[in-house]
GROMACS .gro file of C-alpha atoms in nm:
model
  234
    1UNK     CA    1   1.748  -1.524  -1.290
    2UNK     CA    2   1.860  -1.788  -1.116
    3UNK     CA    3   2.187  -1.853  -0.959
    4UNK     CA    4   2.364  -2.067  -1.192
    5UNK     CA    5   2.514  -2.471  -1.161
    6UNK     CA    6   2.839  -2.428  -0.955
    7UNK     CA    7   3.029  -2.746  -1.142
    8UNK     CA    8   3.405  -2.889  -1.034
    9UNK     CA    9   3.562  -3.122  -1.326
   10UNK     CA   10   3.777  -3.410  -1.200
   11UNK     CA   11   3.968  -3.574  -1.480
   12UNK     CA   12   4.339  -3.669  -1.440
   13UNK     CA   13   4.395  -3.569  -1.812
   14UNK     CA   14   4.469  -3.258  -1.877
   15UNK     CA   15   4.302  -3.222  -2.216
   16UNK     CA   16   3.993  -3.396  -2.123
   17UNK     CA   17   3.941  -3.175  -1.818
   18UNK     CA   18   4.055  -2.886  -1.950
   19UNK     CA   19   3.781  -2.912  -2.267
   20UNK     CA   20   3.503  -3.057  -2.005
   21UNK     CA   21   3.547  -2.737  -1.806
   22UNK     CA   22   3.523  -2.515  -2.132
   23UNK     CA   23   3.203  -2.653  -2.241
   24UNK     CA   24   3.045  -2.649  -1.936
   25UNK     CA   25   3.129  -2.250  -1.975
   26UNK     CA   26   2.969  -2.206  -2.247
   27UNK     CA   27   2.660  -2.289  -2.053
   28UNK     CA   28   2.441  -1.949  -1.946
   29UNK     CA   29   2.348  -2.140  -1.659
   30UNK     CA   30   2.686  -2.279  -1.568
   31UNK     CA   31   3.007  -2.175  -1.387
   32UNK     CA   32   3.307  -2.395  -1.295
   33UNK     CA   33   3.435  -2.300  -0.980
   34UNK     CA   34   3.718  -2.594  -1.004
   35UNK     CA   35   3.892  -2.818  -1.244
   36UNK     CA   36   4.073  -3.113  -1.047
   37UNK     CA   37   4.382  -3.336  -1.174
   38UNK     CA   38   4.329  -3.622  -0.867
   39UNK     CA   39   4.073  -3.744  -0.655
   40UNK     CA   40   4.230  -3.545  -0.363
   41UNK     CA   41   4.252  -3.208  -0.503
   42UNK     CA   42   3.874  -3.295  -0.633
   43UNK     CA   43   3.798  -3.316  -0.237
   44UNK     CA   44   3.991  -3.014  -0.150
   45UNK     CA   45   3.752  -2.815  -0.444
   46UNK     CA   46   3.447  -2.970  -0.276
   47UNK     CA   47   3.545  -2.859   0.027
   48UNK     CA   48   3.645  -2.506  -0.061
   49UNK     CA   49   3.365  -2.416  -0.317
   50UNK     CA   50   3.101  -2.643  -0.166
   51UNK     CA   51   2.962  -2.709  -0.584
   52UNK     CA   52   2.610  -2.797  -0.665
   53UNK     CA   53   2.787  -3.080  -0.920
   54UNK     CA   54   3.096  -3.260  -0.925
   55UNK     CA   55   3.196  -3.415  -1.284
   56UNK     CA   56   3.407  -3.728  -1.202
   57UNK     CA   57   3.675  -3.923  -1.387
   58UNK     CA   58   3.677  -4.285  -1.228
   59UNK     CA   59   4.058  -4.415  -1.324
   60UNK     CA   60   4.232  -4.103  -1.089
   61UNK     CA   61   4.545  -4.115  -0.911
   62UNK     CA   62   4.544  -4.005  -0.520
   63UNK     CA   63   4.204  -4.174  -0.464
   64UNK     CA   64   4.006  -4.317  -0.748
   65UNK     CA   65   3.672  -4.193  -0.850
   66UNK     CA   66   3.447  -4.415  -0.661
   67UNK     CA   67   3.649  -4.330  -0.319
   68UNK     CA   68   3.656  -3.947  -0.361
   69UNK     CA   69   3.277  -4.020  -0.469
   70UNK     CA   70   3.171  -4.203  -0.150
   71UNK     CA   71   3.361  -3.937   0.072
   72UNK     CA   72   3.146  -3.637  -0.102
   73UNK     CA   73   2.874  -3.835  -0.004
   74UNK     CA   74   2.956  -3.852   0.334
   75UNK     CA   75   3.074  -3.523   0.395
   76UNK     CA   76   2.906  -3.287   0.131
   77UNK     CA   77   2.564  -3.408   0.109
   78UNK     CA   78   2.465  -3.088  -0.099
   79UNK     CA   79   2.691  -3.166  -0.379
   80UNK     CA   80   2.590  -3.456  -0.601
   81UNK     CA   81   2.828  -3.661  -0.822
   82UNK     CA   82   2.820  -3.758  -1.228
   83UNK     CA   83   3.073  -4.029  -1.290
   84UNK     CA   84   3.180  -3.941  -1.664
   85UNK     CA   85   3.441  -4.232  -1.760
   86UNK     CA   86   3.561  -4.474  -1.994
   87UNK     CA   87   3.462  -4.777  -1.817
   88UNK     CA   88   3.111  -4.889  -1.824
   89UNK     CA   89   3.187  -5.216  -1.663
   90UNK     CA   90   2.923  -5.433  -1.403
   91UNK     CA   91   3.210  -5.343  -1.101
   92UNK     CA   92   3.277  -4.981  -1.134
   93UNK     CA   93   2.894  -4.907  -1.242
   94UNK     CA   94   2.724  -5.077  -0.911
   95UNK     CA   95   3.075  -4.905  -0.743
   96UNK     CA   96   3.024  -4.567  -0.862
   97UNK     CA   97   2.660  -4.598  -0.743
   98UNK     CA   98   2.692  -4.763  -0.413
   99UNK     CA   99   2.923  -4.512  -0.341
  100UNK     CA  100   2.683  -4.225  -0.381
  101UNK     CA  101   2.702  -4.089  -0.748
  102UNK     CA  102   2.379  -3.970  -0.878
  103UNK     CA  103   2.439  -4.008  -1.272
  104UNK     CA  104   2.709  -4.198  -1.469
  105UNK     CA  105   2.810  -4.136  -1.838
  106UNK     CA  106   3.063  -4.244  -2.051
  107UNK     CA  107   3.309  -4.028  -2.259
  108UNK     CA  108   3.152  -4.109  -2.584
  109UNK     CA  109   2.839  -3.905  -2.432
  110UNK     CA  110   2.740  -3.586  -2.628
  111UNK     CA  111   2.816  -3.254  -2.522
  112UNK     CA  112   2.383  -3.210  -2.503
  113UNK     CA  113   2.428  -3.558  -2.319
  114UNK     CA  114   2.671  -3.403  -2.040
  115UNK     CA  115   2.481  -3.057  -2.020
  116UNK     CA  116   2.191  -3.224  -1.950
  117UNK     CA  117   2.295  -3.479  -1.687
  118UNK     CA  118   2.448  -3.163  -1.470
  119UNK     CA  119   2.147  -3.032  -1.538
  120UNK     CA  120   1.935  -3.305  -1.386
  121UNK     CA  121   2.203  -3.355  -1.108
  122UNK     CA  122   2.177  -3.013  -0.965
  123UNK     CA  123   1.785  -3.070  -0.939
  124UNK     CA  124   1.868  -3.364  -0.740
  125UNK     CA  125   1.794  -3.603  -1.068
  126UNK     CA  126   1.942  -3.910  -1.185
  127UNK     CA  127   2.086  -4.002  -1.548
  128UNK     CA  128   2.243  -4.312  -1.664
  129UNK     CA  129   2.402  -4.348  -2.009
  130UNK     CA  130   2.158  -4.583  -2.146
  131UNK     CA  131   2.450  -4.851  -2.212
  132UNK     CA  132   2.492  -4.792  -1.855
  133UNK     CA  133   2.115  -4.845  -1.817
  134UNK     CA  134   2.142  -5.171  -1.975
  135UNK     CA  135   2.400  -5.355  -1.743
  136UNK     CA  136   2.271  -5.251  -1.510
  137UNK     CA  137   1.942  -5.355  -1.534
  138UNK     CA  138   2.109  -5.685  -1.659
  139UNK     CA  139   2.303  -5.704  -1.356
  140UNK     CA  140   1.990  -5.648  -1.138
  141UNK     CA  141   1.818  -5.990  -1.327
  142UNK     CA  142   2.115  -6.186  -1.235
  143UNK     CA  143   2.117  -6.098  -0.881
  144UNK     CA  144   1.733  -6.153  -0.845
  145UNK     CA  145   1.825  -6.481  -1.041
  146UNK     CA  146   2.063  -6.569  -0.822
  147UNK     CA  147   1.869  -6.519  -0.487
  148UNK     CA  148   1.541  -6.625  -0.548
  149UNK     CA  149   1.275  -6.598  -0.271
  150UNK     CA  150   1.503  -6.265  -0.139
  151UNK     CA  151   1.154  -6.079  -0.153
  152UNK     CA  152   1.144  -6.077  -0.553
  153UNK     CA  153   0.795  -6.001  -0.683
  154UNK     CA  154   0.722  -6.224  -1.005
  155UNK     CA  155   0.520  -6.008  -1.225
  156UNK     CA  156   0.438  -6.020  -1.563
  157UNK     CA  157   0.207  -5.659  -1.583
  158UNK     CA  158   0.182  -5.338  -1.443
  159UNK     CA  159   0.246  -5.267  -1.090
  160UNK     CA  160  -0.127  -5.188  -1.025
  161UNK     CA  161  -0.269  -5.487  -1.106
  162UNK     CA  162  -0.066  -5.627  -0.768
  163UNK     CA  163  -0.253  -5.614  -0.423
  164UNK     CA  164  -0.065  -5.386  -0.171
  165UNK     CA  165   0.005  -5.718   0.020
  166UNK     CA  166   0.230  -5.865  -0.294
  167UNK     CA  167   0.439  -5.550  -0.253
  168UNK     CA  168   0.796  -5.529  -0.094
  169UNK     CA  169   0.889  -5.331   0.219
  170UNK     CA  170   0.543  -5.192   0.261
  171UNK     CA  171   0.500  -5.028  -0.055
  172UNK     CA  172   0.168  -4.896  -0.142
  173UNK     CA  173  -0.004  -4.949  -0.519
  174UNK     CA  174   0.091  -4.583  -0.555
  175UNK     CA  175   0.417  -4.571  -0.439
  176UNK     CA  176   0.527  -4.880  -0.677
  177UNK     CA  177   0.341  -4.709  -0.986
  178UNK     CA  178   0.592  -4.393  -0.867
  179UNK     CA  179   0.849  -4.627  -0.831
  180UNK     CA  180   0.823  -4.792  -1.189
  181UNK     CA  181   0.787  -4.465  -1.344
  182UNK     CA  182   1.128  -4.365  -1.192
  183UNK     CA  183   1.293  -4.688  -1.354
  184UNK     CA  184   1.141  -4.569  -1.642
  185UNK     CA  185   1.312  -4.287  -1.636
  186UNK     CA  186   1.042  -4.021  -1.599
  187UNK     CA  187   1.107  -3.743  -1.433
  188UNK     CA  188   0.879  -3.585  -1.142
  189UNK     CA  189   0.667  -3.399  -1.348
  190UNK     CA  190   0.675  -3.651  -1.591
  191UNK     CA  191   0.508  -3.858  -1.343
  192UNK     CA  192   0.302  -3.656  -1.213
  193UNK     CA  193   0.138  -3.581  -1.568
  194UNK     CA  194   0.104  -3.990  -1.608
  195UNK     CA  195  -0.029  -4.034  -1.262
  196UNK     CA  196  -0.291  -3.724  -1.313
  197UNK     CA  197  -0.139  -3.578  -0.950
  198UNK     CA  198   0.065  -3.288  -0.794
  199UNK     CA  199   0.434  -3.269  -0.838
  200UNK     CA  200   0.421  -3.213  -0.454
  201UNK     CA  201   0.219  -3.489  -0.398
  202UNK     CA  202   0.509  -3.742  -0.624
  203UNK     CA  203   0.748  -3.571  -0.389
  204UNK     CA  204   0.614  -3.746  -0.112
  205UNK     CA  205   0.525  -4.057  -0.271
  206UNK     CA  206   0.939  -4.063  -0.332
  207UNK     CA  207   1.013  -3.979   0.000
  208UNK     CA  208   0.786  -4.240   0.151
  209UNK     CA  209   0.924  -4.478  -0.071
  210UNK     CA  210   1.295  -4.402  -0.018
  211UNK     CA  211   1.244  -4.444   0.361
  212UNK     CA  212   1.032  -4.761   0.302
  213UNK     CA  213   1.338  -4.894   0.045
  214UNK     CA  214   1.638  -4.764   0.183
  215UNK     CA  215   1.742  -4.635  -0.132
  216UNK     CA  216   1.889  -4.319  -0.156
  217UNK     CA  217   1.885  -4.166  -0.478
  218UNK     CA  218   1.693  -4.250  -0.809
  219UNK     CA  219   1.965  -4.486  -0.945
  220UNK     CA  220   1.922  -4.671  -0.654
  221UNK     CA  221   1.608  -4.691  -0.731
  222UNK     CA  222   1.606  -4.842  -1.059
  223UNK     CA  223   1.860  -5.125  -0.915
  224UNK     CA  224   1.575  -5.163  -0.634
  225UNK     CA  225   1.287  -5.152  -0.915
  226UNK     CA  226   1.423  -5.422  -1.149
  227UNK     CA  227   1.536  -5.645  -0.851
  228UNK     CA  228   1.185  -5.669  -0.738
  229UNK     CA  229   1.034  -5.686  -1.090
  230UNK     CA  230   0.843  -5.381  -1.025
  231UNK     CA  231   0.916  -5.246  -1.388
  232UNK     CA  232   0.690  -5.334  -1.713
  233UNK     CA  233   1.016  -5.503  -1.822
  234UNK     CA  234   1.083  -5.913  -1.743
   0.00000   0.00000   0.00000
């Protein structure tokens, strides 16, 4: 059996953190190593238990959410961050993101919601609440609105109908088919199934076309998809 998701809960209310942390016990393949009140005591866990997954409260007193976030990301590459918080605005979502954090929920996620975006976290996978989904993607068209001729791909199909030439930052045809898939929401072997290849082999296509992008996790890479219209969605 394998070892199980070492989790620390960062929620300045009590009774919020307290029931997160229970939940996630009742997991088999779960253990919470840390339940923090602040964004400071959530570093201070981090840095003592060294967790797979940090659960993260934005609204936090002794740095906020997206701060604590964005130093995890510095310093503890290993452990990836899910934002679970009240606010779903435009500003904290592209925050909480640009800061490092691999999923973001809401609090009116479902327990099966939560388990399942630790889950995907620890295997270095990204989940957005699909309200969260939504601006963003909506936030993506206005900035490609906004800056037109920024390297914007006007598309109306599927990224292989475009020559390799019509592609941004060097992508290949294969590469952007990986790449739509992931803004899809699809996960590796998801893709691979679609694509008819190797689950190694969509490793490296994602690798190639992180380096290529200069994203640097999947949400990232949705932002970057729907920017450059690279998605089956106008």
């Amino acid at each position: 059996m394998s070892a199980p998701i070492r989790v620390v809960v960062a929620d300045d209310q009590t009774a919020v953190r307290e029931g997160l942390a229970v939940m996630l016990s009742l997991l088999d393949d779960v253990e919470v190593v840390g339940e923090a009140a602040d964004g400071e005591q959530a570093l201070h866990l981090v840095a003592e238990h060294q967790p797979d997954v940090v659960l993260m409260d934005l609204r936090m007193p002794r740095h906020d959410g997206i701060d604590a976030t964005a130093r995890i990301a510095a310093d503890h590459p290993n452990t990836r961050v899910v934002v679970l918080t009240t606010y779903a605005d435009d500003a904290d979502i592209l925050a909480a993101l640009r800061a490092g954090a691999l999923g973001y929920l809401t609090k009116d996620a479902s327990r099966r919601q939560i388990a399942h975006a630790v889950r995907a976290a620890a295997a270095d996978q990204s989940v957005l609440d699909p309200q969260v989904q939504r601006r963003l993607v909506a936030a993506a068209g206005q900035l490609t609105a906004a800056t037109p001729g920024a390297g914007a791909v006007s598309r109306t199909g599927p990224t292989d109908k475009l020559p390799a030439s019509d592609l941004p930052d060097g992508l290949t045809t294969r590469e952007a088919d990986v790449l739509r898939l992931i803004a899809e929401g699809l996960s590796n072997r998801e893709i691979a199934g679609r694509l008819y290849i190797s689950e190694a082999t969509v490793k490296s296509h994602i690798n190639r076309l992180f380096a290529k992008t200069g994203v640097r996790d999947r949400a990232q890479a949705v932002r970057y998809a729907y920017q450059h219209r690279l998605t089956n969605h106008t």
